[in-house]
Coordinates of C-alpha atoms in Angstrom, one line a residue:
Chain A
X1384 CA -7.5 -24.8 28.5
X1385 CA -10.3 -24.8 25.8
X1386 CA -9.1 -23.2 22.8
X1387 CA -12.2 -20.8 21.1
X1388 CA -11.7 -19.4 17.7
X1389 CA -13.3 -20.9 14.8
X1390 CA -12.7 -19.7 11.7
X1391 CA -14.8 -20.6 8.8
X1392 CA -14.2 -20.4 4.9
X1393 CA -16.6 -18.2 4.6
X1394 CA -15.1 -15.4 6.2
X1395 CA -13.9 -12.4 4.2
X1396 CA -9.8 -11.6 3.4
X1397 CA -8.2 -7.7 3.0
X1398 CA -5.4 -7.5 0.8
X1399 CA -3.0 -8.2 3.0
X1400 CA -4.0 -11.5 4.4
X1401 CA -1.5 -13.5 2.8
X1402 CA 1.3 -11.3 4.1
X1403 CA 0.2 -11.3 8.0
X1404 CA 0.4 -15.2 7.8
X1405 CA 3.3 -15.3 6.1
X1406 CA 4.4 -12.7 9.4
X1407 CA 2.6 -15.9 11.1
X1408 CA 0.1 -13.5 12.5
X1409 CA -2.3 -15.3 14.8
X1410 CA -5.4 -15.0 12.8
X1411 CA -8.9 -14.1 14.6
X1412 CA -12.4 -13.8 13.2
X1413 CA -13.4 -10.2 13.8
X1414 CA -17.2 -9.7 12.2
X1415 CA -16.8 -12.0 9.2
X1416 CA -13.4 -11.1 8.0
X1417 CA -9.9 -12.9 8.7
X1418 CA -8.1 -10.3 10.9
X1419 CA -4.7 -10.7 12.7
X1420 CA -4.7 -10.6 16.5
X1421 CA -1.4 -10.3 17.0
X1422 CA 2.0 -10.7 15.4
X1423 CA 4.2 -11.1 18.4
X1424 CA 2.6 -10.0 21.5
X1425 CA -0.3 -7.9 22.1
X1426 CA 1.9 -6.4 24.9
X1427 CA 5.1 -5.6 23.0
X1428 CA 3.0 -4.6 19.7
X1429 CA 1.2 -2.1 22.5
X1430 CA 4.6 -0.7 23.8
X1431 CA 5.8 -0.2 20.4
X1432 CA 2.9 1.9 19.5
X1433 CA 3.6 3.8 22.8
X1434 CA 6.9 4.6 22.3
X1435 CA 7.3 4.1 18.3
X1436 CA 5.3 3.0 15.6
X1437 CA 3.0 0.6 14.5
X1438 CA 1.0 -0.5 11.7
X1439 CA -2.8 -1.8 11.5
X1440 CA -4.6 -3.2 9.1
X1441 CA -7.6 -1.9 9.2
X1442 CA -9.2 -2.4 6.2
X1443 CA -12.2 -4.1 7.7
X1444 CA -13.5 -1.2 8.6
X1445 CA -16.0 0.1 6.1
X1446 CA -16.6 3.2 3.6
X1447 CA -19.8 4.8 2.1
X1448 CA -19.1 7.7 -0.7
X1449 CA -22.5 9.9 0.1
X1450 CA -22.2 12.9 -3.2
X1451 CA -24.5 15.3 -4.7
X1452 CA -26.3 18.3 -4.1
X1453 CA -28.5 17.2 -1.1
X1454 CA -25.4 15.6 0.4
X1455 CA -24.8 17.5 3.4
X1456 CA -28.5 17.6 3.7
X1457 CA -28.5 13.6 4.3
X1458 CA -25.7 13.5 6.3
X1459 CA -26.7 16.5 8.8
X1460 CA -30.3 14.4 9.2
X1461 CA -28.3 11.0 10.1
X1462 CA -25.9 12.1 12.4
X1463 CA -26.1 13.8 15.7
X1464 CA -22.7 15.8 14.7
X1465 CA -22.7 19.0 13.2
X1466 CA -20.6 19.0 9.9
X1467 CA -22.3 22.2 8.1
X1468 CA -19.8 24.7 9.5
X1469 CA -17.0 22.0 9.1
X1470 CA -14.2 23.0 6.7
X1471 CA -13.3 21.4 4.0
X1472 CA -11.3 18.3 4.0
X1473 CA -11.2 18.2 7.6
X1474 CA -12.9 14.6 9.3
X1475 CA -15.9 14.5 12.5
X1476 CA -16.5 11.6 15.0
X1477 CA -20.3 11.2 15.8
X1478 CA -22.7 9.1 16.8
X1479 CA -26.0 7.9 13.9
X1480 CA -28.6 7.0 15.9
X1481 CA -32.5 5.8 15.4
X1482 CA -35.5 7.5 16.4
X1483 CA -34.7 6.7 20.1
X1484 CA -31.3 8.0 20.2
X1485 CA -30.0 4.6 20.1
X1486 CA -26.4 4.1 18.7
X1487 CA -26.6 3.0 15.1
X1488 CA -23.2 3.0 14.3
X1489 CA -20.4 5.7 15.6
X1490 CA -18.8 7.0 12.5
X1491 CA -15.9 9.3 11.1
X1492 CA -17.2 11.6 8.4
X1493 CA -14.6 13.3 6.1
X1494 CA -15.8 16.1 4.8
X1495 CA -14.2 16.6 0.9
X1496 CA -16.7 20.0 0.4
X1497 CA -20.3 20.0 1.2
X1498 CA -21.2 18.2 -1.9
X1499 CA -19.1 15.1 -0.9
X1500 CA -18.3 12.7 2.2
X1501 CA -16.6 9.8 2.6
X1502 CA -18.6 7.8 6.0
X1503 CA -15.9 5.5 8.0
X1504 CA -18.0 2.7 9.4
X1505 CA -17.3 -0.2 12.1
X1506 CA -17.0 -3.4 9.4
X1507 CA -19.9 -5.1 11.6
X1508 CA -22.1 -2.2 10.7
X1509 CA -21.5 -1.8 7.1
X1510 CA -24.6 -2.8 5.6
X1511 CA -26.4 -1.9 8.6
X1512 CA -25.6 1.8 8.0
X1513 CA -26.2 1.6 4.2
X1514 CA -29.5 0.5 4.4
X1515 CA -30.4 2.8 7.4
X1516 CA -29.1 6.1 4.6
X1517 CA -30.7 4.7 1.8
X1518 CA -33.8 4.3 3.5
X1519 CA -33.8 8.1 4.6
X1520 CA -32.5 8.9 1.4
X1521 CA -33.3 12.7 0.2
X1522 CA -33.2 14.1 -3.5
X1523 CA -29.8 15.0 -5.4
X1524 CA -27.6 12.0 -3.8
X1525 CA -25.9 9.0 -4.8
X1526 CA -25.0 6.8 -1.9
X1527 CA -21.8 4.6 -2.7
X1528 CA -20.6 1.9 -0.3
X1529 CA -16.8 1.5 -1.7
X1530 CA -15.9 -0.8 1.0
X1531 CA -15.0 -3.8 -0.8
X1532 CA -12.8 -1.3 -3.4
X1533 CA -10.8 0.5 -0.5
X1534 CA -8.0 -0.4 2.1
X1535 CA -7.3 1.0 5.1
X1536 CA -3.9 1.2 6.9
X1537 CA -3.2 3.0 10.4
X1538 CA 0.2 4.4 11.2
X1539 CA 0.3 5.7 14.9
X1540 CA 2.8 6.8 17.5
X1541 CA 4.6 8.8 17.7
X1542 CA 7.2 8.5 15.0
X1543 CA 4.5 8.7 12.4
X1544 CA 5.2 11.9 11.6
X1545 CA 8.6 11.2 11.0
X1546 CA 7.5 8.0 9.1
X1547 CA 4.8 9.7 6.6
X1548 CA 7.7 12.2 5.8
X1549 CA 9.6 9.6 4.4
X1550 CA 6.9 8.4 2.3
X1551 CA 4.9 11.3 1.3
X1552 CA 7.8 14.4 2.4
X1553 CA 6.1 17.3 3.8
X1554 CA 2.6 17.0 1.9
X1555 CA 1.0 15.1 5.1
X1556 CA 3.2 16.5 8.3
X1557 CA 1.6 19.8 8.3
X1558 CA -2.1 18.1 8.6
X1559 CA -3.5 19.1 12.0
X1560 CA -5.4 16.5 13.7
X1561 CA -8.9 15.6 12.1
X1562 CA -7.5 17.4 8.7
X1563 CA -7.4 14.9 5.9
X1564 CA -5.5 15.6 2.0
X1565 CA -5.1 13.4 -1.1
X1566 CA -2.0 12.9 -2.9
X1567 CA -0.5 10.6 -5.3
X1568 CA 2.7 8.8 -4.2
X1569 CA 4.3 6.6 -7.2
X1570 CA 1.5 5.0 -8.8
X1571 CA -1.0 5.0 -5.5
X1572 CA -3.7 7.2 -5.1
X1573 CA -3.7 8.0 -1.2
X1574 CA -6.2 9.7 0.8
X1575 CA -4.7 10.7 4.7
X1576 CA -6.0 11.7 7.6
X1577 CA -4.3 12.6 10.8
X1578 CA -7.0 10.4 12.8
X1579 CA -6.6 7.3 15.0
X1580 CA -7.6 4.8 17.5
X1581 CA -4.4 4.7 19.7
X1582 CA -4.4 8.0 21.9
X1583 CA -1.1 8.4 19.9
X1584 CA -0.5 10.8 16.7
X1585 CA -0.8 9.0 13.9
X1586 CA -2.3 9.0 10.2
X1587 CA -4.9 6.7 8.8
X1588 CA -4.6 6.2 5.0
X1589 CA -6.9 4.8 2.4
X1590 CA -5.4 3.4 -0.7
X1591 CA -7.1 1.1 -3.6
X1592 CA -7.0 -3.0 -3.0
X1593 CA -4.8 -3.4 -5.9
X1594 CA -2.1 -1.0 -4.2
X1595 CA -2.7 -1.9 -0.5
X1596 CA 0.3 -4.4 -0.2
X1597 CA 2.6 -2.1 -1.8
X1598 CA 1.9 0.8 0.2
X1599 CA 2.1 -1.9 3.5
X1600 CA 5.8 -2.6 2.2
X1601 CA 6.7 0.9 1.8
X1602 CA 5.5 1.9 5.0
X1603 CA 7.1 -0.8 6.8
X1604 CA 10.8 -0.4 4.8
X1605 CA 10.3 3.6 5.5
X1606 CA 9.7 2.9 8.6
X1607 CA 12.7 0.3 9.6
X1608 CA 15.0 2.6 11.5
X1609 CA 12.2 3.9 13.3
X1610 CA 11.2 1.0 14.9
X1611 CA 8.0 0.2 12.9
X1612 CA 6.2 -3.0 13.4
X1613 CA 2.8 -4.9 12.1
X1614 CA -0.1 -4.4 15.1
X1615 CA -2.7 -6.5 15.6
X1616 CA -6.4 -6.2 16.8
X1617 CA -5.3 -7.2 20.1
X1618 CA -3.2 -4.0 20.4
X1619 CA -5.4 -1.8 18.6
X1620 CA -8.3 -3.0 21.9
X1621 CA -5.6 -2.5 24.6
X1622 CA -4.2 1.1 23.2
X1623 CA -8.1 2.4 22.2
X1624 CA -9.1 1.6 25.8
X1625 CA -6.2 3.0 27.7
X1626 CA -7.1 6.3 25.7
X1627 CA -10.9 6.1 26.7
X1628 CA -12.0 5.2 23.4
X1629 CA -15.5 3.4 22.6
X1630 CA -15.5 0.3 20.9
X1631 CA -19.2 -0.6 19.3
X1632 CA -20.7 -3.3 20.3
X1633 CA -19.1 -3.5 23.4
X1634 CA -19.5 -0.1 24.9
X1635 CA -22.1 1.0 22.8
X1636 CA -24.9 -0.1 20.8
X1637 CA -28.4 0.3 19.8
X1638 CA -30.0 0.2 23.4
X1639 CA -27.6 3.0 24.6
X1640 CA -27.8 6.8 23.8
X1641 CA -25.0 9.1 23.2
X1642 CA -25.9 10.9 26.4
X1643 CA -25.2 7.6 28.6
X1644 CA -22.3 6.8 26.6
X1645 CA -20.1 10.1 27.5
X1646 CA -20.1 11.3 24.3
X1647 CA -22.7 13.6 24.9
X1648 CA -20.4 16.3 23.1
X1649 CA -21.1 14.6 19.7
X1650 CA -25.0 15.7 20.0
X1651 CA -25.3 19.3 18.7
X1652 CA -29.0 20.1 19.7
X1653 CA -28.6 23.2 18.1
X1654 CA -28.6 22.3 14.7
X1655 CA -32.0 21.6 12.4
X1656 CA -33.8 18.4 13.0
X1657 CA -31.9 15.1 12.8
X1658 CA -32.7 11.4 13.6
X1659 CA -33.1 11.1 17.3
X1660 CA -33.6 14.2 18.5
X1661 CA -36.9 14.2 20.1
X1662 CA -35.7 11.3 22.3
X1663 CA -32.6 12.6 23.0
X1664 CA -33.9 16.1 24.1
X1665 CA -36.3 14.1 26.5
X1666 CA -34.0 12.2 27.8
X1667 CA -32.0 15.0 28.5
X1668 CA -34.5 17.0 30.1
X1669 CA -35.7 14.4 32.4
X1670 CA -32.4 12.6 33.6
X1671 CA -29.7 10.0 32.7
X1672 CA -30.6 6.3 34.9
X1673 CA -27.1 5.0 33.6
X1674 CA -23.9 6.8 33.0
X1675 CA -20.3 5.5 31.7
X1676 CA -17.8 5.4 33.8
X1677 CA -14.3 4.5 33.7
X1678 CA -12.3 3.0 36.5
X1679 CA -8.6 1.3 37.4
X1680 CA -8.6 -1.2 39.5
X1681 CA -7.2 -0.8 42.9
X1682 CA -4.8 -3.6 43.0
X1683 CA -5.1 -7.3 41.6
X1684 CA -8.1 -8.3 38.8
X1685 CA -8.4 -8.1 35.7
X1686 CA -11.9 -6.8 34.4
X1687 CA -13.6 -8.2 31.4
X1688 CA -17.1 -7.4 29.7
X1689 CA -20.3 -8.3 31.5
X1690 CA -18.7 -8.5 35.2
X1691 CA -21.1 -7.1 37.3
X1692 CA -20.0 -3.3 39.1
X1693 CA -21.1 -3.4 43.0
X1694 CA -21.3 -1.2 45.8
X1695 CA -22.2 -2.4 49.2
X1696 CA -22.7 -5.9 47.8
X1697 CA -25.4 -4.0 45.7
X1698 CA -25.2 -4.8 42.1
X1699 CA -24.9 -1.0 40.5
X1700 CA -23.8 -1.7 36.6
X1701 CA -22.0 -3.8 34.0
X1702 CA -18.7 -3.8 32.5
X1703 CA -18.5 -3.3 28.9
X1704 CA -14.7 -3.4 28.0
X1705 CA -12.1 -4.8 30.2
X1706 CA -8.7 -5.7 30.2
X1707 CA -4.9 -5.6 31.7
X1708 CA -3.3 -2.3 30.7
X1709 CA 0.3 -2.4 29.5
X1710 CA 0.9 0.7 30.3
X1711 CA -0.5 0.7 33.5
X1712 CA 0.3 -2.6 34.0
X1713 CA -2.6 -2.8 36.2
X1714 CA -6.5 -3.7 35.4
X1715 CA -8.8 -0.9 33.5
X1716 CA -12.2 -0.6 31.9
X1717 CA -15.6 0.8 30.8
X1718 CA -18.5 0.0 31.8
X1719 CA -22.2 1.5 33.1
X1720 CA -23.5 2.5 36.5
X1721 CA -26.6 3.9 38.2
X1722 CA -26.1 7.0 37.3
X1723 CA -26.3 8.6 41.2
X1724 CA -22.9 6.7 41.9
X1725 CA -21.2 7.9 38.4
X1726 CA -18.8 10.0 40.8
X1727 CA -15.1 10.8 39.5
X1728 CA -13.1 9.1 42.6
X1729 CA -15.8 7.2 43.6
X1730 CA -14.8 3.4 45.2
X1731 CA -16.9 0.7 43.3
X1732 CA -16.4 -3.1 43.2
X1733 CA -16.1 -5.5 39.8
X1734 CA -16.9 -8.9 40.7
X1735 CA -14.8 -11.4 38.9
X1736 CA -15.4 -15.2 39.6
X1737 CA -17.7 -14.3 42.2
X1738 CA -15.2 -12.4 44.5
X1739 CA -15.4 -8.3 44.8
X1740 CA -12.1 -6.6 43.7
X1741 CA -11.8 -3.2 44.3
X1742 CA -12.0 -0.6 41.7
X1743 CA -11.8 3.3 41.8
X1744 CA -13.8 5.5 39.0
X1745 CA -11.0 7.5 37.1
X1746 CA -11.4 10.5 34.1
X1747 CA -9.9 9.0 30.9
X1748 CA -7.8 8.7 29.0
X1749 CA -6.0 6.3 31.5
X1750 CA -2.9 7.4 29.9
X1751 CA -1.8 10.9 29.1
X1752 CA -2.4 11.4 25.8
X1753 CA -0.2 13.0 22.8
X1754 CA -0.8 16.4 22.6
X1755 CA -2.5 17.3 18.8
X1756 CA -1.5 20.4 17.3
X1757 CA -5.3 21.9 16.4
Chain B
X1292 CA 7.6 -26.3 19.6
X1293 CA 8.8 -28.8 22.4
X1294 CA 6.9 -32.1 23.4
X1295 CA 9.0 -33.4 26.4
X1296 CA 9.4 -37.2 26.4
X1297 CA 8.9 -37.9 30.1
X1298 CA 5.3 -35.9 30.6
X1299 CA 1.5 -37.1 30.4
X1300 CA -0.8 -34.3 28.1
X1301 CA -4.6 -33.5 27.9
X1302 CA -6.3 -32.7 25.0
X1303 CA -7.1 -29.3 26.9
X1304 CA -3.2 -28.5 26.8
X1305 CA -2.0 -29.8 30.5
X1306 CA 0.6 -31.2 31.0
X1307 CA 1.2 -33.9 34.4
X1308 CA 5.2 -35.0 35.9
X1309 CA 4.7 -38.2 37.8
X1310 CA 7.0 -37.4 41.1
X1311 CA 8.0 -38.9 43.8
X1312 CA 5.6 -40.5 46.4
X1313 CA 2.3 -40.8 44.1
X1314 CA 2.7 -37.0 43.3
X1315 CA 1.9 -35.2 39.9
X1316 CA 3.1 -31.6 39.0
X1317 CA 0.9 -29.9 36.9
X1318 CA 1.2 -27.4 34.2
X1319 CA 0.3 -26.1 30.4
X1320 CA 1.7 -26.8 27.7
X1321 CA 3.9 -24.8 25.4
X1322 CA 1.1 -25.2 22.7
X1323 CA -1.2 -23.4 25.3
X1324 CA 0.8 -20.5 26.1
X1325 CA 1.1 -19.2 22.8
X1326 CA -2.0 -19.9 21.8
X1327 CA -2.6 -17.7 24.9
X1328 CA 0.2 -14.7 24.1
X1329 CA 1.4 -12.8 27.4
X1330 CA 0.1 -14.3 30.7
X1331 CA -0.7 -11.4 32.8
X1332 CA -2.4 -13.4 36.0
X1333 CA -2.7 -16.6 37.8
X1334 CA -5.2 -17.8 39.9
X1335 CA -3.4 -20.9 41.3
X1336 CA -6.0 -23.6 43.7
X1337 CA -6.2 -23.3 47.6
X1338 CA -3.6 -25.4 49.2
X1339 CA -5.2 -28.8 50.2
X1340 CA -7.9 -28.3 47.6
X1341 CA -9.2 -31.7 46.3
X1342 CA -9.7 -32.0 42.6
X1343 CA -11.1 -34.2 40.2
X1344 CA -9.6 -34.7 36.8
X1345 CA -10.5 -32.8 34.5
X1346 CA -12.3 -30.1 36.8
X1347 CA -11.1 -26.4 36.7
X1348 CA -9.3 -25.4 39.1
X1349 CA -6.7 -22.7 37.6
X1350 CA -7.6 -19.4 36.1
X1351 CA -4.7 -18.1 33.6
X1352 CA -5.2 -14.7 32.3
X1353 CA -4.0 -13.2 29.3
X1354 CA -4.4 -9.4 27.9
X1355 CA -7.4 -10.9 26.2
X1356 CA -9.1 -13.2 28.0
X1357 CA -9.2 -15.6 31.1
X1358 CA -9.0 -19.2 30.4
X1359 CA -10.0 -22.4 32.9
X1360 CA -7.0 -24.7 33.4
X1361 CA -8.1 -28.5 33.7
X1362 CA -6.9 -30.9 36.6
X1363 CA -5.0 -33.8 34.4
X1364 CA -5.5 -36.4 37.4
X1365 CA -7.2 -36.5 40.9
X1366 CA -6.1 -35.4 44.3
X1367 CA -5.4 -32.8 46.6
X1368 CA -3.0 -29.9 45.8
X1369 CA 0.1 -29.6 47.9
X1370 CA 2.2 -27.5 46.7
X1371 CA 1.7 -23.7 44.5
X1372 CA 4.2 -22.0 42.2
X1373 CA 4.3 -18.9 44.3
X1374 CA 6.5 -17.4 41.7
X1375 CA 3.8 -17.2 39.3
X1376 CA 2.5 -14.7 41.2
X1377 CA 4.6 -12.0 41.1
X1378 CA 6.4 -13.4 38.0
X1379 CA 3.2 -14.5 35.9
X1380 CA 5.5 -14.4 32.1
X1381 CA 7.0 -17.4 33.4
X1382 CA 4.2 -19.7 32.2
X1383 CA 5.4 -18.1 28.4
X1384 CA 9.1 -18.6 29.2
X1385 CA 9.2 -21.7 30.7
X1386 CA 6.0 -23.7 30.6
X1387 CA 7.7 -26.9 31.3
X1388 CA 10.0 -25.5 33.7
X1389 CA 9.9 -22.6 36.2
X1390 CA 6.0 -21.6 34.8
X1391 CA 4.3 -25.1 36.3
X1392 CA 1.2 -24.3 38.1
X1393 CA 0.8 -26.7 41.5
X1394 CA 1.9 -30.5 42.7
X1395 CA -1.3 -32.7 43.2
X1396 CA -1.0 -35.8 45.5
X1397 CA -2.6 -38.2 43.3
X1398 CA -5.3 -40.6 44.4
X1399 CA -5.2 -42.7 41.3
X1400 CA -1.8 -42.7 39.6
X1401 CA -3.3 -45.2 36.9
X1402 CA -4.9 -41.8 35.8
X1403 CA -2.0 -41.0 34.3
X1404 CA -1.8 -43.5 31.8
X1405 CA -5.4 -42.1 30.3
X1406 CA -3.5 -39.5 29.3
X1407 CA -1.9 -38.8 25.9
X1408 CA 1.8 -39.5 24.8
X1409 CA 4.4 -36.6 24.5
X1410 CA 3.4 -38.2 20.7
X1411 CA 0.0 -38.7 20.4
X1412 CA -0.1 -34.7 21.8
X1413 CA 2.0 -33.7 18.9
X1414 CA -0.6 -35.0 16.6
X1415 CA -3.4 -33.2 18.0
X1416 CA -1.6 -30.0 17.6
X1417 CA -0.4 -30.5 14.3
X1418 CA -4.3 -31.0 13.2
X1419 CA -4.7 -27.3 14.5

């Protein structure tokens, strides 16, 4: 066996660095910054998630403060989304894409009033998506990237609820999903969000560097009885795709329009011009080639990114994300087909070392999903 | 972490028994498997497959990836852990014991004494 992480000394730290190695965290490289992979096992961190609690961090993951008069101006031109009608302190999932209706970035936008947003990036497209809003930067805004000032911790399954009670009491449990509030708990300054990654309820919560490890702590002795534990990035892959999630870079990226990607809900063609439109109204108009697809194996293999999809020994697509579910304790992934044999039910092949295993295209999510009160 | 005495180790985390009758059994280390985490599949070699040292000829999955297991020594394979394939958590359990991979009838057993020491291993894991 070849081992294959490399870590460097360059590589960036979150506040809580020193604590997942003293959990002896496995420690992974995940775009530039010193992540843990996994505390115990990616499969029991997953189950507790499932059927408890669990807690990322997932301050990697990066923040841009976009305020002033013409800020919902900027934001409605750089995303594909529609946040004008949005209320206020209540968070959007969309897509920012270029002038082709590729995938810059896909983003969560909280909406504080329509004066002020807080942008939640992928940490590998931070500076990417700063630049690309400063360089379509209107009048009357101050674009902040705060990433370096702010932590981010994930609390999902679902215990959370009972979990964030303990901490916060009832300020947070009547948030509906997307919603988002501020409070101050003890000296912290917290911003939650009933949002995640998991398929599971759960509350994202941002908190300054200098209070991240306390709040960590708090969470964690709050959460004892419950069956809290630390999750890694290995659990945070296997629950995201289980529940149908993208992942960029992976399933999406710069070469690959909403439209293709299934998220073709995100695009509101209705609204005033934004970046991308033009493309993506042609591309609409004239036809899809590819389409997503998601699919379960039918029995053994396990499928990983870049196996090649057949059908009748005819190569038809690529996967994009691939792994062993623990749920389903059976293969599952993502990946993109011609879009003539993107049929719900349809039987397709993934070819792994060179041998066909059979594979059957499925809705998602794979799992059934908590049900969000709205 | 465990370094049995009486085994032969790679520097790619195998481990190799000397048996009976010229035979080898084969496996990974405990080193391996966690640097692995849950082992969700095994491919295991044909039966009567003939390997070279240090050619892959094992495919151990994990959630997150699939990794190429190294032959330690030369032959032809004789015998598969059929267990592993309904039972795949044994490599993490028991790498030394009921997790072994497949018995290789050896056409060199010299081979085995170009491999490293249950000490010299040790080392090259501490440097990790």
């Amino acid at each position: 066996m070849k081992e294959d992480i490399q870590l460097s000394d360059n590589d960036k730290k979150t506040p809580l660095y020193d604590v997942h190695v003293d959990l002896r965290a496995k420690i992974t490289d995940y775009h530039g910054f010193l992540m843990p992979l996994q505390y115990s096992s990616i499969i029991s961190e997953h189950k507790c998630v499932r059927n408890n609690a669990g807690i990322f961090d997932i301050s990697h993951m990066g923040e841009i403060v976009i305020e002033g008069k013409g800020a919902t101006e900027l934001v409605q031109k750089i995303i594909t989304n529609d946040v004008s009608l949005l209320p206020d302190y209540k968070a959007a999932y969309s897509p920012v894409c270029d002038e082709e209706g590729g995938i810059i970035d896909d983003i969560v936008v909280f909406k504080y009033n329509p004066d002020k947003f807080m942008l939640v990036v992928n940490c590998g497209n931070t500076k990417k998506v700063n630049k690309w809003i400063n360089n379509h930067k209107t009048d009357n805004v101050n674009i902040n990237d705060v990433s370096d000032q702010i932590s981010l911790l994930s609390l999902q399954g679902p215990k959370s609820e009972e979990i964030i009670r303990l901490v916060s009491g009832d300020n947070c449990t009547g948030l509906s999903r997307f919603q988002f509030m501020e409070l101050t708990v003890g000296e912290m300054q917290l911003t939650v969000s009933r949002t995640g990654y998991t398929g599971e309820d759960g509350f994202e919560i941002f908190v300054n560097n200098s209070h991240c490890v306390n709040l960590w702590n708090m969470l964690l002795e709050k959460g004892k009885d419950m069956d809290l534990k630390p999750a890694g990035l290995g659990a945070r892959d296997t629950l995201r795709l289980e529940a149908g999630y993208l992942l960029y870079g992976n399933d999406i990226d710069e070469f690959i329009t909403p439209l293709e990607a299934g998220i073709g809900w995100t695009v509101k063609f209705n609204k005033t011009d934004f970046i991308g439109k033009e493309s993506l109204v042609r591309l609409k108009k004239y036809g899809l080639k590819r389409m997503i697809v998601a699919f379960k194996m039918r029995d053994k293999g396990i499928p990983r990114t870049d196996n090649g999809i057949t059908h009748n020994n005819n190569v038809i697509g690529k996967v994009t994300s691939g792994t062993f579910s623990p749920s389903l304790e059976i293969g599952i992934g993502l990946g993109y087909v011609l879009k003539r044999f993107a049929e719900h039910k349809s039987l397709i092949n993934i070819k792994i070392r060179e041998i066909d295993y059979p594979a059957q295209i499925v809705d998602t999510p794979f799992i059934t999903p908590y049900k969000h009160k709205d | 972490m465990k370094f049995p005495k009486d085994l032969f180790y790679t520097k790619t985390h195998e481990w190799a028994k000397k048996e009976a009758d010229n035979k080898a059994r084969i496996g990974i280390t405990s080193h391996a498997q966690s640097e692995l985490g849950d082992v969700v599949f095994v491919e295991l070699p044909a039966l009567d497959r003939v390997v070279k040292a240090g050619e892959a000829c094992t495919v151990v999955e994990s959630v997150k990836a699939a990794y190429d297991i190294y032959s330690p020594v030369s032959g032809k394979v004789i015998e598969t852990n059929s267990d592993l394939e309904t039972n795949s958590q044994l490599v993490n359990e028991a790498p030394y014991g009921k997790g072994w991979f497949f018995i290789i009838e050896m056409e060199d057993p010299q081979e085995l004494t170009k491999l490293l020491s249950n000490k010299d291993y040790e080392k090259l894991c501490q440097v990790k």
